[in-house]
XYZ file of C-alpha atoms in Angstrom:
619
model
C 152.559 65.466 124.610
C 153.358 68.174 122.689
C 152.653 70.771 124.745
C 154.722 69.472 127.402
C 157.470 68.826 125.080
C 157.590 72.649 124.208
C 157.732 74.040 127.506
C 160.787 71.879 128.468
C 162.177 73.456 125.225
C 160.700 76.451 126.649
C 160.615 78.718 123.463
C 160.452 76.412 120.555
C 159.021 78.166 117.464
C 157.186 75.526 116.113
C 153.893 74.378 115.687
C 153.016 70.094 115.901
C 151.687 70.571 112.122
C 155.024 72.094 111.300
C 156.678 68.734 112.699
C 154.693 66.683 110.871
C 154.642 68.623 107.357
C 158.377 68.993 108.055
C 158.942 64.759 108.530
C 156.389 64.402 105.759
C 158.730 63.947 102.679
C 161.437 62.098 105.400
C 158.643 59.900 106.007
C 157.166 59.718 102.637
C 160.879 58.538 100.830
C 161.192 55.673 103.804
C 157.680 54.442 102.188
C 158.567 54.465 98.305
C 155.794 52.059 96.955
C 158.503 49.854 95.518
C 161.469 49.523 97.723
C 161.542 47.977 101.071
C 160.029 50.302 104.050
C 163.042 52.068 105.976
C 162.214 53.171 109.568
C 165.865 54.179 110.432
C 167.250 57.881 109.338
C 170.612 59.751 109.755
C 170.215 62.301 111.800
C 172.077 64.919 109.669
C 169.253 63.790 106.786
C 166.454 64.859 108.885
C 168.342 68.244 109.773
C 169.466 68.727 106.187
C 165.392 68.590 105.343
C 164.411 70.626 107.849
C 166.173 72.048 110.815
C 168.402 70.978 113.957
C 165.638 72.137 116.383
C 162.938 70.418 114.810
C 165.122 66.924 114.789
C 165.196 67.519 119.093
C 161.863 68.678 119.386
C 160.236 65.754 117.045
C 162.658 63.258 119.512
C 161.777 65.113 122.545
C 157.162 64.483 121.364
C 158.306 60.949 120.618
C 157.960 61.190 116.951
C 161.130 59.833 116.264
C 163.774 58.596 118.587
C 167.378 58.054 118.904
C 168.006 54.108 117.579
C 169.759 52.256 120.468
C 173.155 53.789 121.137
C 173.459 55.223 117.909
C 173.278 59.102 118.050
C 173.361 59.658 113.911
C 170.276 57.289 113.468
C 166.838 58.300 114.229
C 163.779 56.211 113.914
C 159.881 56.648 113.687
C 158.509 55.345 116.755
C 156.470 52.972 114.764
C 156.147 52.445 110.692
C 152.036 53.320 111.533
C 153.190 56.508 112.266
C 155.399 57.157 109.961
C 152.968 56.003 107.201
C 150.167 58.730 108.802
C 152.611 61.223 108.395
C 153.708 60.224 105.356
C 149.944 60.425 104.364
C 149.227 63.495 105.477
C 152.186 65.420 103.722
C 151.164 63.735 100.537
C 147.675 65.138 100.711
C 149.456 68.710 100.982
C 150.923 68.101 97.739
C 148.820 66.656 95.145
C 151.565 66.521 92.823
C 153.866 63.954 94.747
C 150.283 62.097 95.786
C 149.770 61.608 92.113
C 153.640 60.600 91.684
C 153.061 58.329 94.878
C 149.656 56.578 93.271
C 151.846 56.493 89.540
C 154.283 53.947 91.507
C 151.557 51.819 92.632
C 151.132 49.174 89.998
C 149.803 46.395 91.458
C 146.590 45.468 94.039
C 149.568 44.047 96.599
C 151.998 46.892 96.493
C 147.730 48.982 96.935
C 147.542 46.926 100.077
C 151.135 47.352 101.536
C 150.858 51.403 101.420
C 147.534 50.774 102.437
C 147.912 52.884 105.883
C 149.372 55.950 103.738
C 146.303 55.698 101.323
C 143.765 55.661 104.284
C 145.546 58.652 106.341
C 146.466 60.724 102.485
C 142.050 60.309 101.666
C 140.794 60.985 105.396
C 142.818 64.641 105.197
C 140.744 66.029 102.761
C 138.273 65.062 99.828
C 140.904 65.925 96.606
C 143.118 63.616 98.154
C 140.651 60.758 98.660
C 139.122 61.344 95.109
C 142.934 60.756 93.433
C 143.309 57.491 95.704
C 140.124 56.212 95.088
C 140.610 56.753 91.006
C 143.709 54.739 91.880
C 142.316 51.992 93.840
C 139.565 51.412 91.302
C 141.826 51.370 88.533
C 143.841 49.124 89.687
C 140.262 47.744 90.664
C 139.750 47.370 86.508
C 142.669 46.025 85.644
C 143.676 43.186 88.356
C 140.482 42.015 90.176
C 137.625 42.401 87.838
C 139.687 40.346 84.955
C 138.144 37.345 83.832
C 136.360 35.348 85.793
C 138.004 36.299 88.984
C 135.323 38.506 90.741
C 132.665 36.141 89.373
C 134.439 33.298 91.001
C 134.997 35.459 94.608
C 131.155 36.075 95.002
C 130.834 32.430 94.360
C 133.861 31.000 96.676
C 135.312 29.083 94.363
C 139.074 31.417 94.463
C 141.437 29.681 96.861
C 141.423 31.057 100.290
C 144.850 33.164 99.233
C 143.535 35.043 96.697
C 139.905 35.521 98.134
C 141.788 37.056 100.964
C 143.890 39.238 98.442
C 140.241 40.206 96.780
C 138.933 40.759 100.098
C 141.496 42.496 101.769
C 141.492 45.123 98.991
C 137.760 45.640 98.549
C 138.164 46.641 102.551
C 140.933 49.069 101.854
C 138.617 50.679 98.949
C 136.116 50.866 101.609
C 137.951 52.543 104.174
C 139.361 55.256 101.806
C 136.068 56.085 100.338
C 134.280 56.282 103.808
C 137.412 58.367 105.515
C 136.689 61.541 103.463
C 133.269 60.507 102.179
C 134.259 61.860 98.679
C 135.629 59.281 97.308
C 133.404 58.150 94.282
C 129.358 58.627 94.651
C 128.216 55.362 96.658
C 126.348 53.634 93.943
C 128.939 53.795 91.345
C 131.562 52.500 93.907
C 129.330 49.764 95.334
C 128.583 48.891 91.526
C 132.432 48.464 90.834
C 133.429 46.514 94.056
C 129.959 44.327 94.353
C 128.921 43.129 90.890
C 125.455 42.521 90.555
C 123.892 43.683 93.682
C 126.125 41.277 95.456
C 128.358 41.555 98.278
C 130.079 38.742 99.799
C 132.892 39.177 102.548
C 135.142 36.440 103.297
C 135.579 37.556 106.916
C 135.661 41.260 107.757
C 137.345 44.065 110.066
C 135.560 46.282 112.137
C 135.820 49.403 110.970
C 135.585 47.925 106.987
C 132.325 46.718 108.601
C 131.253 49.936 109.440
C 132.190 51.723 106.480
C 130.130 48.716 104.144
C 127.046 49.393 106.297
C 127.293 53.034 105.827
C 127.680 52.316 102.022
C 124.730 49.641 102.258
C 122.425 52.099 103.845
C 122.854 54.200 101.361
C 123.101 52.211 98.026
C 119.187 53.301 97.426
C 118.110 49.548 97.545
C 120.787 48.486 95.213
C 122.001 45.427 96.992
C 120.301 42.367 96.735
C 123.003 39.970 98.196
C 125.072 39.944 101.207
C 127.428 36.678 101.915
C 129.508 36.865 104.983
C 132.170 33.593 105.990
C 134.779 33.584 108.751
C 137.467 31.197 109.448
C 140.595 31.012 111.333
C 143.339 32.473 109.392
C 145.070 29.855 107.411
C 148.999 30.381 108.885
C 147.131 29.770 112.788
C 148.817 26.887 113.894
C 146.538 26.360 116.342
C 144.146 24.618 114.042
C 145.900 22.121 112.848
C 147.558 20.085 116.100
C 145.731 16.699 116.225
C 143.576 16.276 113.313
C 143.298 12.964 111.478
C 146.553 12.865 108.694
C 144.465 10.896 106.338
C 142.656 14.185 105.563
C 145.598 16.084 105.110
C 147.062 13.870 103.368
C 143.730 13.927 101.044
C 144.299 17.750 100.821
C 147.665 17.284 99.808
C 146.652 15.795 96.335
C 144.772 17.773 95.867
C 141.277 16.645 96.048
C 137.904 18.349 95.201
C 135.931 17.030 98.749
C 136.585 17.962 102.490
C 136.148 14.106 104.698
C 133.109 14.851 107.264
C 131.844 11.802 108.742
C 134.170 9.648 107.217
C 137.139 10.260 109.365
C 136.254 10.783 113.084
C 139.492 9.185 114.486
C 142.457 11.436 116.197
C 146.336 11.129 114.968
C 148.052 10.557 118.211
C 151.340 12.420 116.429
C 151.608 15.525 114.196
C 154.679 15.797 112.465
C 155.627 19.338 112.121
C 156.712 19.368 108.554
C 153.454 17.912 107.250
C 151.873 20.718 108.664
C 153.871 23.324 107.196
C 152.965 21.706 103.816
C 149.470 21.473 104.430
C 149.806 25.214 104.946
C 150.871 26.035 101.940
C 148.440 23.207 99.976
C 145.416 24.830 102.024
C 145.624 28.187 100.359
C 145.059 26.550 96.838
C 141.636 25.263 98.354
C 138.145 27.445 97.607
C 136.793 29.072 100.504
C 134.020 26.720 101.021
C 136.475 23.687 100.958
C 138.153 25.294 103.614
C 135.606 26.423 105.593
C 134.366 22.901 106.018
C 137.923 21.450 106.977
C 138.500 24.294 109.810
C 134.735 23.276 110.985
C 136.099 19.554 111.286
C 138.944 20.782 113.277
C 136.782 22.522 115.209
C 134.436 19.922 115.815
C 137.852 17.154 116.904
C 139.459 19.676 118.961
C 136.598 22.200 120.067
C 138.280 25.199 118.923
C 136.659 28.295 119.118
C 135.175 29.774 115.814
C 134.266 33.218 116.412
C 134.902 37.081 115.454
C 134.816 40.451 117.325
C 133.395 42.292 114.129
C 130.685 44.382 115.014
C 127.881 43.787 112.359
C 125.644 45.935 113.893
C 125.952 48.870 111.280
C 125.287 46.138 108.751
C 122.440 44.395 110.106
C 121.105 48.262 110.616
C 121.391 48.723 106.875
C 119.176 45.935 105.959
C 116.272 48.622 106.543
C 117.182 50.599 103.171
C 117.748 48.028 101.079
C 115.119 44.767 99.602
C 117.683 42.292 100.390
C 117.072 38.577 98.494
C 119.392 36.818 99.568
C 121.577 36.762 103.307
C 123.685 34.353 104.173
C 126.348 33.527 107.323
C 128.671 30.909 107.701
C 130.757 30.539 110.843
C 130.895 33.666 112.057
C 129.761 33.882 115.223
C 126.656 36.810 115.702
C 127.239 36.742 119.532
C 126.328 40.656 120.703
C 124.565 41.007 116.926
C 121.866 38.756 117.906
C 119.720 41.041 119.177
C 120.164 43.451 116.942
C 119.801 40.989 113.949
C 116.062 39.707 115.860
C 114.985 43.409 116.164
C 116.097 43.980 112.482
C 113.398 40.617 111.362
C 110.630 41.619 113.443
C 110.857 45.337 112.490
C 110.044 43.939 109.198
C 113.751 44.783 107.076
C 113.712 40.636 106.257
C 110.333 40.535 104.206
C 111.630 40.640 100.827
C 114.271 37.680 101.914
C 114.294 34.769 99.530
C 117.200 32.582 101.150
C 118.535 32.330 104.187
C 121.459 30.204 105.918
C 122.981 30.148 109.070
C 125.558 28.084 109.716
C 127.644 27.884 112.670
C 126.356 31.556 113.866
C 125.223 30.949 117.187
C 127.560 29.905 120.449
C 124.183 28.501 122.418
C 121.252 26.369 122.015
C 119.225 29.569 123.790
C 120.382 32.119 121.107
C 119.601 29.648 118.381
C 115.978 29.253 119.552
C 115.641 33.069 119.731
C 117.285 32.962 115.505
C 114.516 30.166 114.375
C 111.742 32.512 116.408
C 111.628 34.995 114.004
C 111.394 32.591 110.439
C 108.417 33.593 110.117
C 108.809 36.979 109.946
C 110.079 36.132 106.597
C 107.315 34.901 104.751
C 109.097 35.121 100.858
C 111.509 32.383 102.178
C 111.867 29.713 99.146
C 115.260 28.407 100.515
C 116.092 28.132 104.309
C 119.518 26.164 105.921
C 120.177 26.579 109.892
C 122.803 24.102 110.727
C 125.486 23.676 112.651
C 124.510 25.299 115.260
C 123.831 24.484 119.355
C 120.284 23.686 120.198
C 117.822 23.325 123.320
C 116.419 19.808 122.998
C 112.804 20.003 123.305
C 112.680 23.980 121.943
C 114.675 25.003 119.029
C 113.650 22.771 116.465
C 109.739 22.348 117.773
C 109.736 25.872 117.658
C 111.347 26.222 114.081
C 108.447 23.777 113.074
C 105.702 26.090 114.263
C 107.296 29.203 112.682
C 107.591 27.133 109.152
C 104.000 27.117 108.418
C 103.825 30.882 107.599
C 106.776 30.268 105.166
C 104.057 29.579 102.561
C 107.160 29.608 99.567
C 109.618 27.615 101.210
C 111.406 25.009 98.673
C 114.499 24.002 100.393
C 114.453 23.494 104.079
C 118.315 22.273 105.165
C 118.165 21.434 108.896
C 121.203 19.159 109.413
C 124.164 18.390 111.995
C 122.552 19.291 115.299
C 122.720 15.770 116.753
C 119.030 16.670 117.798
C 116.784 13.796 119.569
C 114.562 11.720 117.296
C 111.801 13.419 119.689
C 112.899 17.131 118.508
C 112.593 15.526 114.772
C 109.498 14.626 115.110
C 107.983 17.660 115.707
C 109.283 18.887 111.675
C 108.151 15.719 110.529
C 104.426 16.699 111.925
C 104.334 20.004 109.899
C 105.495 18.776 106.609
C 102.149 18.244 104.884
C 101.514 21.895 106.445
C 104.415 23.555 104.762
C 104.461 25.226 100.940
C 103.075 22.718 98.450
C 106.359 23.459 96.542
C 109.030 21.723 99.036
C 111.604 20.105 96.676
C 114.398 19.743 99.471
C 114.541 18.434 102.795
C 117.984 17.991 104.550
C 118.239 16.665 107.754
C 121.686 14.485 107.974
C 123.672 14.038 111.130
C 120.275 13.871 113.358
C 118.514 10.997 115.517
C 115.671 9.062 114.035
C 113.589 6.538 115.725
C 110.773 4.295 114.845
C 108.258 6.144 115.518
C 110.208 9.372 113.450
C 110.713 6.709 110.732
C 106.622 5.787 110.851
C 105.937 9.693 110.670
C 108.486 10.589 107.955
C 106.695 7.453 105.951
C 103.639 9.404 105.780
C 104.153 13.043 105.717
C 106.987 12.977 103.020
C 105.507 15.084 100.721
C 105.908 13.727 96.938
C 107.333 16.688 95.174
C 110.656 15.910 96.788
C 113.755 16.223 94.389
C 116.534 16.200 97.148
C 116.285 14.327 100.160
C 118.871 13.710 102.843
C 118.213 11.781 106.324
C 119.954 10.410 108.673
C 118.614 6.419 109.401
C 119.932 5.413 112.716
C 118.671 4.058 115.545
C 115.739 2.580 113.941
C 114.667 -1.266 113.806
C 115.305 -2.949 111.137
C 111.475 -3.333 110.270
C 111.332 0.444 110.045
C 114.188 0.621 108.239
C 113.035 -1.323 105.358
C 109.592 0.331 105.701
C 111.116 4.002 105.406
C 113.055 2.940 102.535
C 110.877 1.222 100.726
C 108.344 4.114 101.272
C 110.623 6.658 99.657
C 109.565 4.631 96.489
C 106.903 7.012 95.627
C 109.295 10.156 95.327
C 109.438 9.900 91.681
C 111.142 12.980 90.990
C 113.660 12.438 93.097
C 116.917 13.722 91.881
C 119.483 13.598 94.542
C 119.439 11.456 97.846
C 121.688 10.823 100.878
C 120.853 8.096 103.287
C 123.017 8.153 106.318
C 124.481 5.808 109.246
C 122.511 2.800 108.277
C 122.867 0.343 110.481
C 121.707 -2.211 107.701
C 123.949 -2.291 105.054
C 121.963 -4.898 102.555
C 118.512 -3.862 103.252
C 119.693 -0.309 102.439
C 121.633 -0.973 98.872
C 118.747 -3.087 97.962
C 115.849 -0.880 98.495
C 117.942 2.077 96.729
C 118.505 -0.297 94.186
C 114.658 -1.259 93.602
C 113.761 2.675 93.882
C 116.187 3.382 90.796
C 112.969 2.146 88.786
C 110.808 4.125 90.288
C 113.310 7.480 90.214
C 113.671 8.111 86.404
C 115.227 11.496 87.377
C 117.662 10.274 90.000
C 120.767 11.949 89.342
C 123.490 11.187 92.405
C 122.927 9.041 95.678
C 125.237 8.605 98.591
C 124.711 5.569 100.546
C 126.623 5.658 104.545
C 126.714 2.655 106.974
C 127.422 2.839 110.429
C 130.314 0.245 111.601
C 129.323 -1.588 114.377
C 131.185 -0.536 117.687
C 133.726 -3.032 117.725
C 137.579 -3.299 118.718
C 139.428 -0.962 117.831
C 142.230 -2.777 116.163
C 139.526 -4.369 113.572
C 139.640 -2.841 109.888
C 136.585 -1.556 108.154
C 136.061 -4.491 105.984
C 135.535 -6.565 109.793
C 133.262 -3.708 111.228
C 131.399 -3.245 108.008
C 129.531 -6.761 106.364
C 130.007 -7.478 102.932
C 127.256 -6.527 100.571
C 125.515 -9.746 99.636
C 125.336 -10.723 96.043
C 121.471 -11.022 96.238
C 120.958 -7.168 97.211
C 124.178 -6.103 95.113
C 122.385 -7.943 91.710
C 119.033 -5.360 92.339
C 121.418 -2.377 92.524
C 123.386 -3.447 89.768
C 120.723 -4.638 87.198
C 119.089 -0.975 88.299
C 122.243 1.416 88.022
C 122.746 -0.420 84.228
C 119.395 1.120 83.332
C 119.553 4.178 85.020
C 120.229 6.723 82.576
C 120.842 10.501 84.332
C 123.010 9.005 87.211
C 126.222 11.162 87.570
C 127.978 10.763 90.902
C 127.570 7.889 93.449
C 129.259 7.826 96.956
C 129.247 4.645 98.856
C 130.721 4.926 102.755
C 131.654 2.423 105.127
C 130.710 -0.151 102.234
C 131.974 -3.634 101.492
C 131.738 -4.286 97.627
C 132.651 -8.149 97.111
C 135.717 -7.366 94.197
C 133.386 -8.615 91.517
C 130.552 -6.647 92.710
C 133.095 -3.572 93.123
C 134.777 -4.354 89.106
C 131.098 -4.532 88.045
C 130.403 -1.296 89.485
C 133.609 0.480 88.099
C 132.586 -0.638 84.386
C 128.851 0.477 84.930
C 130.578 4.488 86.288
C 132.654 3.961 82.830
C 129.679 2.998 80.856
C 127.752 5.883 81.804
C 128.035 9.032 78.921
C 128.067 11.973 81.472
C 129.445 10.421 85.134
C 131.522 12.689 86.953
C 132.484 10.989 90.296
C 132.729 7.992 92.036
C 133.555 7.777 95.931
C 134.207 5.129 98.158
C 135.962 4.243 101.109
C 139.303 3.255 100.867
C 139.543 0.944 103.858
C 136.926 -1.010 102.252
C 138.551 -1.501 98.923
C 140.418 -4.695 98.892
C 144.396 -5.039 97.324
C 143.070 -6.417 94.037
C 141.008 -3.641 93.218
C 143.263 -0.826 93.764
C 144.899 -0.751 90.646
C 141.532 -1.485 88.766
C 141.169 2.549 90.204
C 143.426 4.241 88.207
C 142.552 4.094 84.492
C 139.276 5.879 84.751
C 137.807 8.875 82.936
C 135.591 10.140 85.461
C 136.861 11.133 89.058
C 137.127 8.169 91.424
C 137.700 9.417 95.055
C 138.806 7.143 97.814
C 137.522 7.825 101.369
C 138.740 7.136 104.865
C-alpha cells in the first residue's frame, strides 16, 4: 500500500517507519491511560507535529483519513491501529514508555491499553521487560491480594472478576511471549500460576499458544491445568426460554444451580427480568454458572463450544509430570486427536485426576476419549460426564479400560442417559477395579432389574460416596437394592435418584442410618408419575406415610454427623415436615436443608424462616 501510495505522490521523501514514528506521539496522546480514547485529530495538530506532506501521504496509505466531510479532522482508520502505532513509538522512547506504564494504576486501565502493551513488548526485548515489570506489579498488588488468586484456581470468584483475573493473566502472557524477554519462564509462571497450578476460565487462541509455549518450558513445574468455557455472560442468546423459577432462585441469591428439579419451559420471557439476571449472574462462582449455562443448554440445545486451538497445550503435556487435568465444557473437537496421541505416547502417566465434562460433540469421539484410560494407570480420581455416547460401546469399553486403573478411588460416570444394558457392563468390573474405590457416581442413567441384581452384589464395601440413579426397576428390586446398600458402613454421602417408590425409598434410607455411623448428607429424588399437566406436585407425588416417615425420623434423631439433607419431589405430611425442621435445628453442625417447594404445604411456609442453618426451597 505504501509503495503505491508513494508513486502517486511520485517523490515523497519519506520512509513508512517515518510515518509511523512521526504519528507515534499523535497516536500515543489519543491513548492517555486515563482519559477517554480519542480517534479524531485536527488536521493542523498532526501538521504542527510533523509535517503537511506527511498528513497527505499518511491519508493517501490509509493510516488516517479525512472524518466525513470535515477537512480539519483526521482519524485513525481504526483505534487497533492507532494503539500499534502508539506502541511502537513508545518502545522508541523508553522514557515516555516508563511515563506511559507510571499512569497505569490499576489491572482494568492494564487491560484497556492492553493492545499498546502487546505491540510496545513485541518491538523489542527492553520494552517488553519494562511492561512486564509493570504488569506483574500491578500483578502484586491487585490480583494476588488476599485470598483472591486462591479463590480463582478454585472457582469460587464470581464469573466477573474470574474473567477480570483471567483476562489479565492472558495479556501477561501475550507480552511475555511477543518479545520472549519478558521475565525468565519459571519465575513468571510462578507469579501468574501459584502452586504449580494453572486454571483458565476459557481462553483465546493465541493466549493459548503463548501458555503452551510457557508450559513446555516450565522444566516440569506445573502440576495442574484447569480449563472451563461458557458462553459469555451478556449473550442473550442463552437466556430466551428457560424456566423463571430458576432465575428467580438466582436472583436471591442462592448457593445451588436447579438440575433435575426444574425441567419445565416458561412459555414468556420478560425482557427486564433478563437484564437483571444479567447483572445477578456475574456475582455467581464460575462453577455455579457453568452448571446453569449447561441447563440452558440442555432446554434449548444451544451449542457449547470454542475455536481455541489447544493443540500447543496438549503438546506441552510431554515436558511436564502433570497430576492433575481437568475440562469442563469446552468442546476438544479438532484437539481430539491430538489429545489421544498425547495419552498413548505416554505424557498422561503421572495423571492422578481426570474429568471431562461436556468435551466431546459425539458419542464416536467420546468412545475414542474413554479408549485411552488406561493409558493412565496413576488415576485415583476419574469423572467423564456429560458427554454423547454410542450405546452398546462407550461405556462397555470404559469398563474394560478401568481394570488397569489399579489406583482409581473416585469413578464419576453420570448424566449420559445410557441404557441399563450399557450399565451393566461397569457394574460387571467393579469387584475387578482398585480395592480402594470410595466413590461411585452414576446419576441421571437407566437401571433395570437385572442392573439392580448386579449392583446388589458387586458393590464393593469400601464405598464412602455413592450416587445412582433407581428408575425403571420393580419395586421388588427396588427394595432389594436398597436394602442391600445396608452393608456400606462407611458410607458418608449418598444420592438416590428418580425413585419411583417414594415410601419404600425413605424407609430403607431411614433403617440404613443405623447401619451408616459415618453418614454425613443424603439426597433422596422421586420421580412424579406422568400425569396431567395441570396437577401440582403434591397430586403427582404420594404423601410419605407415617409408618416409613417414623423409621427415618427415629433414625435422623440418632444420627450424629448428618449435615445437609435434600429431599425432591417429596410429600412430608406437615407434622412429619415440623418434625423434620426441629431435628435440622437440633443438630450441632447442620448446614443445609433442601426441599421442594411445590411440595411444601401453606402452613409450613412460615415455619421456614426462623432457622439457623440454610433451608433451600426447590422447584
Amino acid at each position: 500500500m505504501y509503495q503505491s501510495c508513494v508513486q502517486q505522490k511520485q517523490h515523497s521523501s519519506l520512509t513508512q517507519n517515518t510515518i509511523i514514528q512521526e504519528l507515534g506521539a499523535i497516536a500515543v496522546k489519543g491513548l492517555t491511560p486515563t482519559k477517554t480514547p480519542t480517534l479524531v485529530f485536527n488536521r493542523n495538530e498532526i501538521i504542527k507535529s510533523s509535517s503537511k506532506e506527511l498528513a497527505n501521504v499518511a491519508c493517501a496509505m490509509g493510516v488516517i483519513s479525512q472524518k466525513d466531510d470535515h477537512a480539519n479532522s483526521l482519524t485513525f482508520f481504526h483505534k487497533s491501529g492507532q494503539e500499534h502505532i502508539a506502541g511502537k513509538y513508545l518502545a522508541d522512547h523508553p522514557d515516555e514508555l516508563r511515563s506511559y506504564l507510571s499512569a497505569i494504576k490499576t489491572v482494568d486501565i492494564a487491560m484497556a491499553t492492553g493492545l499498546v502493551l502487546i505491540s510496545a513488548a513485541a518491538a523489542n526485548n527492553d520494552a517488553a521487560k519494562e511492561v512486564m515489570t509493570s504488569l506483574m506489579k500491578l500483578f502484586n498488588e491487585e490480583i494476588d491480594v488476599k485470598e483472591n488468586i486462591s479463590l480463582y484456581y478454585r472457582g469460587k470468584l464470581s464469573v466477573d472478576e474470574t474473567r477480570r483475573v483471567q483476562q489479565f493473566i492472558e495479556l501477561c502472557l501475550e507480552c511475555n511471549y511477543e518479545a520472549d524477554a519478558g521475565v525468565k519462564f519459571n519465575e513468571m509462571l510462578s507469579r501468574l500460576f501459584k502452586d504449580g497450578q494453572v486454571y483458565c476460565f476459557g481462553i483465546q487462541p493465541y493466549p493459548a499458544v503463548a501458555l503452551g509455549y510457557y508450559m513446555e518450558h516450565s522444566d516440569s513445574w506445573i502440576r495442574s491445568f484447569k480449563l472451563q468455557a461458557v458462553a459469555h455472560p451478556h449473550d442473550p442468546q442463552i437466556y430466551y426460554g428457560p424456566c423463571q423459577e430458576i432465575n428467580q432462585q438466582i436472583l436471591k441469591g442462592l448457593k445451588i444451580i436447579p438440575d433435575e428439579e426444574v425441567q419445565q419451559m416458561c412459555n414468556e420471557y420478560k425482557k427486564e427480568h433478563r437484564e437483571i439476571l444479567h447483572k445477578e449472574l456475574l456475582e455467581l462462582p464460575p462453577a455455579e454458572f457453568v452448571a446453569y449455562i449447561e441447563l440452558m443448554q440442555r432446554c434449548e440445545g444451544l451449542p457449547s463450544t470454542s475455536d481455541t486451538n489447544l493443540g500447543p497445550i496438549i503438546q506441552s503435556f510431554k515436558h511436564i509430570k502433570l497430576e492433575k487435568l481437568a475440562i469442563d465444557n469446552f468442546k476438544l473437537g479438532r484437539n481430539l486427536a491430538d489429545f489421544v496421541k498425547s495419552v498413548n505416547n505416554g505424557h498422561m502417566i503421572s495423571l492422578t485426576e481426570f474429568w471431562a465434562a461436556s468435551v466431546t460433540s459425539t458419542g464416536e469421539q467420546t468412545t475414542r476419549l474413554v479408549s485411552v484410560v488406561d493409558k493412565m494407570p496413576a488415576l485415583k480420581t476419574l469423572g467423564i460426564h456429560r458427554n454423547d455416547i454410542e450405546h452398546g460401546e462407550t461405556l462397555p469399553t470404559l469398563a474394560q479400560k478401568l481394570v488397569r486403573c489399579t489406583s482409581l478411588q473416585k469413578l464419576h460416570i453420570s448424566d449420559y442417559n445410557a441404557p441399563a444394558e450399557d450399565m451393566i457392563a461397569i457394574f460387571k468390573e467393579l469387584p475387578r477395579l482398585s480395592t480402594q474405590l470410595q466413590a461411585l457416581i452414576t446419576v441421571n442413567n437407566h437401571m433395570n432389574d437385572d442392573a439392580a441384581t448386579i449392583l446388589s452384589k458387586t458393590l464393593p464395601e469400601t464405598i464412602t460416596n455413592l450416587g445412582i440413579s433407581v428408575c425403571d426397576i420393580s419395586r421388588q428390586k427396588h427394595k432389594e437394592l436398597l436394602t442391600g446398600l445396608h452393608r456400606l458402613v462407611l458410607l458418608e454421602k449418598l444420592r438416590l435418584k428418580d425413585s419411583p417408590y417414594p415410601d419404600d425409598m425413605v424407609e430403607c434410607v431411614g433403617t440404613g442410618l443405623t447401619s451408616w455411623s459415618q453418614m454425613q448428607e443424603f439426597t433422596l429424588i422421586c420421580r412424579p408419575k406422568d400425569d396431567r399437566d395441570d396437577e401440582t406436585m403434591q397430586q403427582k407425588v404420594p404423601q410419605i406415610s407415617a409408618g416409613a416417615w417414623e423409621k427415618m425420623e427415629k433414625s435422623l434423631k440418632s444420627a450424629r454427623h448428618i449435615t445437609g439433607i435434600r429431599f425432591s419431589k417429596i410429600c412430608l405430611a406437615n407434622r412429619s415436615f415440623t418434625e423434620l425442621l426441629e431435628i435440622c435445628q437440633e443438630k450441632e453442625n447442620f448446614q443445609y436443608l433442601r426441599y421442594t417447594r411445590a411440595c411444601l404445604s401453606e402452613e409450613n411456609v412460615e415455619l421456614c424462616n426462623d432457622n439457623e442453618y440454610e433451608f433451600v426451597t426447590l422447584d
